[in-house]
Each structure stands twice: as structure tokens, then as C-alpha cells.
């Protein structure tokens, strides 16, 4: 999953980016409303953390522009203390949730997970595909109850496919949702990651749909059907 952080306080922005990366997300940052708006307009983020007090274009205006342009990604706004009217304007502009500064990173991460799983139509942080379990809270995966050791890129790939289980996902979509902007993006590396992931979780759990992409499936179910 890929997150955009729009925050002009350099310390807070860096802390947020680090906490999010440690959790296994790809993260891009912007320190003003103009850059933030552009990034959200051109890249398909899974969620956005948006400060409201921003240089060049304020957060409410950024959010209004995105929503007017049909951007549906979940947005969590960061508001100053005692500014209840900011929260109301934020929700009116299309925010999905808010946090008042200062806040605990754990709470931010929990709210983000809730926003992303809701957006993808899941009710919990753990997603089961047959006997494969993907725990997005702990960033871990289990096969038949046994923990599988994955690199952060492998987990991101698996987590994104689990969020969208049963659907065919193109290489381009995977590239866009598991790499941050600075990463050297090459869709061929997706094949390498898929290959490694298959070796770790079982070859037949990731189906290749020729010319279209990949699909995470429950092999038991698939064989029963055919
Ligand atoms: Ca600010």
C-alpha cells in the first residue's frame, strides 16, 4: 500500500514517513499544498495524510480540488488543537477521518489501516485466502499457521494482492502501489518479486493471467471448481 504525507513541519513529516515505512508502506512526502495536490492528482495513493495548515495552498483547498476531480482515496486530516471548526470544514471538504496534533503514531497507524481496509471492503486487518493469512497490523503472513519470513517489498506485494484478492491486478498497478516515487520503477522487477513470493508461500497461490497480470487465489478452491 502506498501513502502520501502532506505536512510542512519537517520533524513531524520525517517521523511520520519513518513510522509508515517501518510498518511496510511505500511513502511519498510533500511539504506544501501545491506539490501535495499535484502528487495526489497524478499518483494512485491508497491513503493520504493531509495537514490543513500548509504553505502555498491550504489543506482544505487541496482536498476540495481532489474531491472535485473525483479522487476517492481515503484522506486523514491533521488539525491543530481546539480548532473544532477545522474538523467540520475538513469533513465538508471530503475528509474521511482526522487526528488532532499532537497524536500517538500508533493511533495514526490504526486509523490508516481502518481507512484502507474499509476502502477495499474488508472488516478486519487480517485477510484469509484459504490457509494463507495476511496480517496487515503486524505486517506478517502465515501459511497453515506457520509464519513466513518476507522482505518488506514482498510483504507489500502480498498485502496489496490480499486487499484485492480474487481480482486480476496488472503489473503497472502493482508497481504504482508498492513503490514510492523515488524507487527505480521497473515492472520487470515485479516478476522477480512474484517469483520469490511464490517460492515462499506456494507457487499455485498466485495465478498468472496472461497479458493481464496476477491474481491471489485459494488453490484448494480453484481446483475444486475446475
Ligand atoms: Ca502545518
Tab-separated table of C-alpha atoms in Angstrom, residues 79-167:
chain	number	residue	atom	x	y	z
A	79	UNK	CA	-5.770	19.516	12.689
A	80	UNK	CA	-4.480	21.936	15.306
A	81	UNK	CA	-5.720	21.583	18.868
A	82	UNK	CA	-9.019	23.269	19.818
A	83	UNK	CA	-9.894	24.005	16.206
A	84	UNK	CA	-13.236	22.185	16.043
A	85	UNK	CA	-14.322	24.299	13.083
A	86	UNK	CA	-11.338	22.925	11.094
A	87	UNK	CA	-12.657	19.411	11.578
A	88	UNK	CA	-16.086	20.401	10.289
A	89	UNK	CA	-14.583	22.137	7.227
A	90	UNK	CA	-12.355	19.111	6.699
A	91	UNK	CA	-15.255	16.644	6.665
A	92	UNK	CA	-17.280	19.010	4.461
A	93	UNK	CA	-14.343	19.088	2.029
A	94	UNK	CA	-14.257	15.262	1.859
A	95	UNK	CA	-12.030	14.065	4.704
A	96	UNK	CA	-12.630	10.513	5.978
A	97	UNK	CA	-11.054	10.886	9.408
A	98	UNK	CA	-8.975	13.317	11.464
A	99	UNK	CA	-6.367	13.448	14.190
A	100	UNK	CA	-5.612	16.414	16.423
A	101	UNK	CA	-1.942	17.275	16.966
A	102	UNK	CA	-0.122	16.040	18.953
A	103	UNK	CA	-1.067	12.394	18.457
A	104	UNK	CA	0.419	8.957	19.029
A	105	UNK	CA	1.801	7.254	15.924
A	106	UNK	CA	0.049	4.035	16.960
A	107	UNK	CA	-3.306	5.795	16.719
A	108	UNK	CA	-2.466	7.233	13.322
A	109	UNK	CA	-1.426	3.794	12.023
A	110	UNK	CA	-4.598	2.179	13.407
A	111	UNK	CA	-6.817	4.824	11.796
A	112	UNK	CA	-4.990	4.472	8.465
A	113	UNK	CA	-5.423	0.699	8.493
A	114	UNK	CA	-9.118	1.144	9.222
A	115	UNK	CA	-9.500	3.611	6.347
A	116	UNK	CA	-7.682	1.398	3.859
A	117	UNK	CA	-9.425	-1.841	4.783
A	118	UNK	CA	-12.814	-0.104	4.609
A	119	UNK	CA	-11.931	1.347	1.194
A	120	UNK	CA	-11.029	-2.166	-0.001
A	121	UNK	CA	-14.173	-3.700	1.549
A	122	UNK	CA	-12.580	-5.656	4.413
A	123	UNK	CA	-13.759	-5.703	8.024
A	124	UNK	CA	-10.522	-6.703	9.788
A	125	UNK	CA	-6.757	-6.249	9.410
A	126	UNK	CA	-6.289	-9.971	8.799
A	127	UNK	CA	-7.207	-11.351	5.408
A	128	UNK	CA	-7.557	-15.079	4.798
A	129	UNK	CA	-7.173	-16.708	1.411
A	130	UNK	CA	-7.648	-20.408	2.101
A	131	UNK	CA	-4.935	-21.360	4.599
A	132	UNK	CA	-2.888	-18.247	3.795
A	133	UNK	CA	-3.300	-15.477	6.376
A	134	UNK	CA	-2.081	-11.919	5.752
A	135	UNK	CA	-1.974	-9.834	8.928
A	136	UNK	CA	-1.695	-6.177	7.923
A	137	UNK	CA	-1.497	-4.985	11.508
A	138	UNK	CA	1.646	-6.931	12.320
A	139	UNK	CA	2.857	-6.929	8.685
A	140	UNK	CA	3.183	-10.729	8.819
A	141	UNK	CA	1.984	-13.670	6.820
A	142	UNK	CA	1.224	-17.277	7.750
A	143	UNK	CA	0.728	-20.427	5.717
A	144	UNK	CA	-1.134	-23.207	7.519
A	145	UNK	CA	-0.458	-21.304	10.746
A	146	UNK	CA	3.313	-21.171	10.188
A	147	UNK	CA	4.933	-17.711	9.961
A	148	UNK	CA	6.643	-16.956	6.631
A	149	UNK	CA	9.580	-14.574	6.536
A	150	UNK	CA	9.119	-11.918	3.851
A	151	UNK	CA	11.112	-8.822	2.887
A	152	UNK	CA	9.255	-5.508	3.089
A	153	UNK	CA	8.790	-5.416	-0.700
A	154	UNK	CA	7.493	-8.984	-0.756
A	155	UNK	CA	5.059	-8.176	2.054
A	156	UNK	CA	3.839	-5.021	0.296
A	157	UNK	CA	3.170	-7.026	-2.834
A	158	UNK	CA	1.326	-9.748	-0.926
A	159	UNK	CA	-0.602	-7.248	1.195
A	160	UNK	CA	-1.810	-5.350	-1.880
A	161	UNK	CA	-2.882	-8.555	-3.622
A	162	UNK	CA	-4.608	-9.772	-0.430
A	163	UNK	CA	-6.517	-6.485	-0.113
A	164	UNK	CA	-7.723	-7.097	-3.664
A	165	UNK	CA	-7.940	-10.900	-3.516
A	166	UNK	CA	-9.681	-12.660	-6.348
A	167	UNK	CA	-9.169	-9.700	-8.700
